[in-house]
Short mmCIF file of C-alpha atoms and ligand atoms in Angstrom, two decimals:
data_model
loop_
_atom_site.label_atom_id
_atom_site.label_comp_id
_atom_site.label_asym_id
_atom_site.label_seq_id
_atom_site.Cartn_x
_atom_site.Cartn_y
_atom_site.Cartn_z
CA MET A 20 32.67 45.69 203.68
CA ILE A 21 35.11 45.20 200.79
CA ALA A 22 34.74 47.32 198.09
CA VAL A 23 33.74 46.19 195.02
CA ILE A 24 35.27 48.41 192.05
CA ALA A 25 34.85 48.23 188.29
CA HIS A 26 37.84 47.64 186.35
CA ARG A 27 37.61 49.82 183.08
CA GLY A 28 33.66 49.83 184.04
CA ALA A 29 31.90 46.64 183.82
CA ARG A 30 34.00 45.46 181.13
CA SER A 31 32.45 42.27 181.43
CA LEU A 32 29.43 43.28 179.45
CA ALA A 33 30.65 46.87 177.29
CA PRO A 34 33.43 48.05 175.70
CA GLU A 35 36.22 48.75 178.46
CA ASN A 36 36.75 52.53 179.48
CA THR A 37 33.73 54.03 178.36
CA LEU A 38 30.84 56.11 179.78
CA ALA A 39 28.74 53.49 178.45
CA ALA A 40 31.09 50.77 180.53
CA ALA A 41 30.83 53.22 183.49
CA ARG A 42 27.20 53.79 183.50
CA ILE A 43 26.30 49.96 183.75
CA ALA A 44 28.44 49.17 187.09
CA CYS A 45 27.05 52.55 188.64
CA GLU A 46 23.42 50.61 188.35
CA LEU A 47 24.34 47.44 189.02
CA GLY A 48 26.77 48.69 192.65
CA ALA A 49 29.95 48.77 191.87
CA ASP A 50 31.77 50.86 195.47
CA LEU A 51 34.10 52.93 192.30
CA TRP A 52 35.32 53.07 188.86
CA GLU A 53 38.42 52.45 187.74
CA THR A 54 39.83 53.55 184.72
CA ASP A 55 42.75 54.50 182.85
CA VAL A 56 44.54 58.20 181.76
CA SER A 57 45.86 58.31 178.76
CA MET A 58 47.50 61.26 176.71
CA THR A 59 46.73 62.36 173.60
CA LYS A 60 49.59 64.11 170.74
CA GLU A 61 48.67 67.63 171.62
CA GLY A 62 48.07 67.49 175.77
CA HIS A 63 44.24 66.22 175.97
CA LEU A 64 43.83 63.38 178.65
CA ILE A 65 41.45 60.77 177.45
CA LEU A 66 40.17 57.23 179.16
CA PHE A 67 42.50 54.59 177.07
CA HIS A 68 44.07 51.95 178.39
CA ASP A 69 46.74 50.46 176.04
CA PRO A 70 49.36 52.20 174.16
CA THR A 71 47.86 52.42 170.48
CA LEU A 72 44.86 52.03 169.96
CA ASP A 73 44.55 48.79 168.03
CA ARG A 74 42.44 46.17 170.37
CA CYS A 75 39.82 48.23 170.85
CA THR A 76 39.68 50.56 168.40
CA ASP A 77 38.69 50.70 164.48
CA VAL A 78 41.39 53.18 164.18
CA ALA A 79 42.82 51.07 160.96
CA SER A 80 40.01 51.31 158.63
CA VAL A 81 39.91 55.30 159.41
CA PHE A 82 43.02 56.16 159.04
CA PRO A 83 44.08 53.30 156.85
CA GLY A 84 47.84 53.59 155.88
CA ARG A 85 48.83 55.80 159.04
CA PRO A 86 52.29 53.99 160.29
CA SER A 87 51.82 54.58 163.97
CA THR A 88 48.37 53.63 166.12
CA ARG A 89 50.34 54.46 169.43
CA VAL A 90 47.62 57.24 171.29
CA ILE A 91 50.59 59.58 172.30
CA ASP A 92 50.63 60.39 168.44
CA TYR A 93 46.65 60.88 167.33
CA THR A 94 45.31 64.45 167.86
CA LEU A 95 42.19 64.25 169.93
CA ASN A 96 39.50 65.81 166.66
CA GLU A 97 41.61 62.19 165.95
CA ILE A 98 40.82 60.15 168.52
CA LEU A 99 36.91 61.04 168.49
CA ARG A 100 36.57 60.07 164.63
CA LEU A 101 37.04 56.73 166.35
CA ASP A 102 34.52 53.81 167.12
CA ALA A 103 35.48 52.44 170.29
CA GLY A 104 32.52 50.12 171.16
CA SER A 105 32.09 48.04 167.87
CA TYR A 106 35.03 45.94 169.39
CA PHE A 107 33.87 44.46 171.62
CA VAL A 108 30.45 43.21 170.24
CA ARG A 109 32.96 42.02 167.42
CA THR A 110 34.98 40.40 169.89
CA ASP A 111 32.57 39.47 173.24
CA PRO A 112 35.75 39.24 175.13
CA PHE A 113 34.55 37.89 177.97
CA GLY A 114 31.90 35.43 176.53
CA GLN A 115 28.83 38.11 178.51
CA ILE A 116 26.87 37.99 174.75
CA LYS A 117 27.16 34.37 173.75
CA ASP A 118 26.29 34.41 177.70
CA GLY A 119 22.75 36.20 176.96
CA SER A 120 23.62 38.68 179.75
CA VAL A 121 24.01 41.51 177.05
CA THR A 122 21.15 42.69 175.92
CA PRO A 123 20.07 43.63 171.95
CA GLU A 124 19.30 47.72 173.08
CA MET A 125 22.77 46.94 174.88
CA LEU A 126 24.41 45.84 171.87
CA ALA A 127 23.24 47.95 168.89
CA ALA A 128 24.00 50.95 172.01
CA PHE A 129 27.73 50.28 171.50
CA LYS A 130 28.22 50.32 168.11
CA GLY A 131 29.30 53.74 168.14
CA GLU A 132 30.90 54.22 171.19
CA LYS A 133 33.16 56.97 171.72
CA ILE A 134 36.96 57.53 173.90
CA PRO A 135 35.25 60.29 176.48
CA THR A 136 37.84 62.57 177.92
CA LEU A 137 38.53 62.83 181.22
CA GLU A 138 37.27 65.81 181.46
CA GLN A 139 33.35 63.66 180.53
CA CYS A 140 34.51 61.13 182.77
CA LEU A 141 34.42 63.67 185.76
CA ASP A 142 31.17 65.10 184.84
CA LEU A 143 29.79 61.61 185.15
CA VAL A 144 31.00 61.09 188.96
CA THR A 145 29.85 63.77 190.00
CA GLU A 146 26.40 63.28 188.21
CA THR A 147 26.07 60.03 189.53
CA ASP A 148 27.13 60.48 193.29
CA TRP A 149 29.90 57.90 192.29
CA GLN A 150 34.16 57.21 192.70
CA VAL A 151 36.16 56.69 190.44
CA ASN A 152 39.41 55.67 190.88
CA LEU A 153 41.89 57.47 187.79
CA GLU A 154 44.93 55.22 186.85
CA LEU A 155 48.16 57.78 185.10
CA LYS A 156 48.88 55.69 182.26
CA SER A 157 53.16 55.60 182.34
CA HIS A 158 53.96 54.59 178.62
CA ASP A 159 57.59 54.16 179.22
CA SER A 160 57.91 54.56 175.26
CA ASP A 161 56.54 57.92 175.44
CA SER A 162 58.04 60.81 176.80
CA ALA A 163 55.63 63.16 175.73
CA ASP A 164 54.04 61.58 178.45
CA VAL A 165 56.03 62.74 181.47
CA THR A 166 52.84 65.90 181.60
CA ILE A 167 49.65 63.18 182.57
CA PRO A 168 50.00 64.22 186.19
CA ASP A 169 50.17 68.02 186.35
CA ARG A 170 47.95 67.63 184.38
CA THR A 171 45.65 65.07 185.48
CA VAL A 172 45.30 67.39 188.27
CA GLU A 173 44.95 71.28 186.66
CA THR A 174 42.01 69.35 184.87
CA ILE A 175 40.57 67.53 187.82
CA ARG A 176 40.79 71.11 189.85
CA LYS A 177 38.80 72.67 186.46
CA SER A 178 35.82 70.20 186.88
CA GLY A 179 35.17 71.76 190.21
CA ILE A 180 34.90 67.90 191.64
CA CYS A 181 35.53 66.92 195.07
CA PRO A 182 38.88 65.78 194.86
CA ASP A 183 36.66 63.18 197.87
CA ARG A 184 35.41 61.85 194.88
CA ILE A 185 38.64 60.56 193.86
CA ARG A 186 41.75 57.74 193.58
CA ILE A 187 44.94 58.53 191.76
CA SER A 188 46.94 55.48 191.18
CA SER A 189 50.50 54.42 189.03
CA PHE A 190 52.60 52.56 188.32
CA ASN A 191 54.86 55.16 188.51
CA HIS A 192 55.42 56.09 192.16
CA ASP A 193 57.17 59.48 191.45
CA TRP A 194 53.75 60.22 189.19
CA LEU A 195 51.87 59.87 192.33
CA LEU A 196 54.21 62.08 194.73
CA ARG A 197 53.85 64.74 191.89
CA VAL A 198 50.47 64.91 192.07
CA GLN A 199 50.47 64.51 195.70
CA LYS A 200 53.26 67.30 195.78
CA LYS A 201 50.53 69.57 193.48
CA GLU A 202 47.29 68.71 195.53
CA PRO A 203 47.26 67.52 198.51
CA ALA A 204 43.70 66.54 199.16
CA LEU A 205 44.17 63.57 196.71
CA ARG A 206 44.29 60.28 197.67
CA VAL A 207 47.02 57.92 196.18
CA GLN A 208 47.66 54.62 195.23
CA ALA A 209 50.39 53.30 194.91
CA LEU A 210 50.65 50.12 192.26
CA VAL A 211 53.08 46.93 192.55
CA GLY A 212 53.37 43.84 190.71
CA TYR A 213 52.79 44.79 186.52
CA ASP A 214 53.01 41.47 185.65
CA GLY A 215 55.70 38.23 186.66
CA HIS A 216 58.78 40.66 185.18
CA THR A 217 58.05 42.91 187.22
CA PRO A 218 57.84 41.01 190.91
CA LEU A 219 56.15 43.32 193.77
CA ASP A 220 57.74 45.82 194.84
CA PHE A 221 56.47 48.55 198.01
CA GLY A 222 59.22 50.39 198.16
CA ASP A 223 60.45 51.38 201.38
CA LEU A 224 56.20 51.47 202.32
CA SER A 225 55.29 55.00 202.13
CA PHE A 226 52.28 54.59 200.83
CA ASP A 227 48.79 54.65 203.09
CA THR A 228 47.80 52.44 200.38
CA TYR A 229 48.64 49.76 197.42
CA ASN A 230 47.34 48.22 194.61
CA ALA A 231 48.87 44.96 193.86
CA ASN A 232 48.26 41.78 192.07
CA ALA A 233 46.75 39.29 193.10
CA ASP A 234 48.33 36.71 191.37
CA LEU A 235 51.87 37.78 192.81
CA ILE A 236 51.04 38.38 196.51
CA THR A 237 50.72 36.19 199.00
CA ASP A 238 48.95 35.94 202.39
CA ASP A 239 51.96 37.12 205.00
CA GLN A 240 52.59 40.15 202.48
CA ILE A 241 48.66 41.08 202.93
CA ARG A 242 48.62 40.54 206.86
CA MET A 243 52.27 42.72 206.42
CA LEU A 244 50.66 45.06 204.92
CA GLN A 245 47.81 45.25 207.52
CA SER A 246 49.60 45.41 210.38
CA LYS A 247 51.78 48.28 209.13
CA GLY A 248 48.59 50.08 208.93
CA LYS A 249 48.13 50.02 205.07
CA SER A 250 44.88 49.96 203.02
CA VAL A 251 45.11 46.86 200.58
CA ASN A 252 43.35 46.90 197.16
CA LEU A 253 44.12 43.45 194.64
CA PHE A 254 43.88 43.38 191.00
CA THR A 255 41.55 41.84 189.17
CA VAL A 256 39.91 39.26 190.77
CA ASN A 257 37.48 37.41 188.40
CA ASP A 258 36.77 34.47 189.81
CA PRO A 259 34.40 34.03 193.16
CA LYS A 260 36.49 31.43 194.80
CA ARG A 261 39.51 34.28 195.67
CA PHE A 262 37.92 37.23 195.40
CA HIS A 263 36.05 34.99 198.83
CA HIS A 264 39.56 34.37 200.25
CA PHE A 265 40.56 37.50 199.68
CA ALA A 266 37.45 39.63 200.91
CA THR A 267 38.17 36.97 204.50
CA LEU A 268 41.63 38.03 204.83
CA GLY A 269 39.90 41.38 205.23
CA VAL A 270 41.50 42.95 201.58
CA ASP A 271 40.10 46.65 201.40
CA GLY A 272 39.51 46.09 197.93
CA ILE A 273 38.77 44.27 194.73
CA PHE A 274 38.87 45.27 191.35
CA THR A 275 37.10 43.11 189.23
CA ASP A 276 35.15 42.61 185.64
CA PHE A 277 32.74 41.42 186.33
CA PRO A 278 30.71 43.60 189.84
CA GLN A 279 27.93 41.72 188.57
CA THR A 280 28.93 39.00 190.03
CA PHE A 281 30.12 40.47 193.67
CA VAL A 282 28.07 43.63 194.30
CA THR A 283 25.68 42.59 197.40
CA HIS A 284 23.06 44.92 198.10
CA GLY A 285 21.19 45.57 201.03
O1 G3P B 310 44.05 49.72 188.42
C1 G3P B 310 45.01 48.26 188.21
C2 G3P B 310 44.19 47.61 187.30
O2 G3P B 310 44.24 48.12 186.62
C3 G3P B 310 45.85 47.19 186.15
O3 G3P B 310 46.62 46.59 185.61
O4 G3P B 310 46.58 46.66 182.43
O5 G3P B 310 44.66 46.80 183.78
O6 G3P B 310 45.44 49.11 183.60
P1 G3P B 310 46.09 47.67 183.93
CA1 CA B 311 44.09 49.94 184.40
#
């Protein structure tokens, strides 16, 4: 069976990378929660996708006039003052509020939603008996984030979570090797093909699993990976026809913003 991977949680139904989006994806029956790990100024790990706080928070009104909105320039205490839910209510990024798929009660609860810490993420995964894919974000202008792999492993160890519940991915393959060396029990997955400017490069095919851009990979490349015994997950697929096509090819998992469309029960 193909794994349905909730991209940044159920991000079409809830603010991305929040605990609310994760809980909804879990209740829907998604096999895995994909989320992004970034680092604060003093080295705390949080769940956040973008290098800057503008798109998904109210940073401009909480910290008016602050010259930088980069995540790495904010402390955890400052990050926790931000509202990471209201943008979703305001912008309805996937049209699901307009469609009536998000209830007024859900919308009311999203306002004021906080950016989660990695510790909260791991607690939720354990509590819900679930699994998570932590994508370690390498925002390339930051030299400070080089400690993310080590800090991630340390946080996982401290939490006591079973390593089987975790997959670590990154476009930075050196980071994956670092994680593997530090904690061989953690499974790693190599992300490839961020966009059209960074075409798919499978390198020396030394990883067991490749998470590839669905818009860039060809059917022949999928077959090549499978013939070499690699697992293949594809991001990000929201169209049912494309999902079906990749399922027919036998890929292992699909990252989607619409787990509600693709989870099958029974
Ligand atoms: O992990 C797959 C996918 O999430 C990578 O791209 O930009 O959505 O983090 P992005
Ligand atoms: Ca991601």
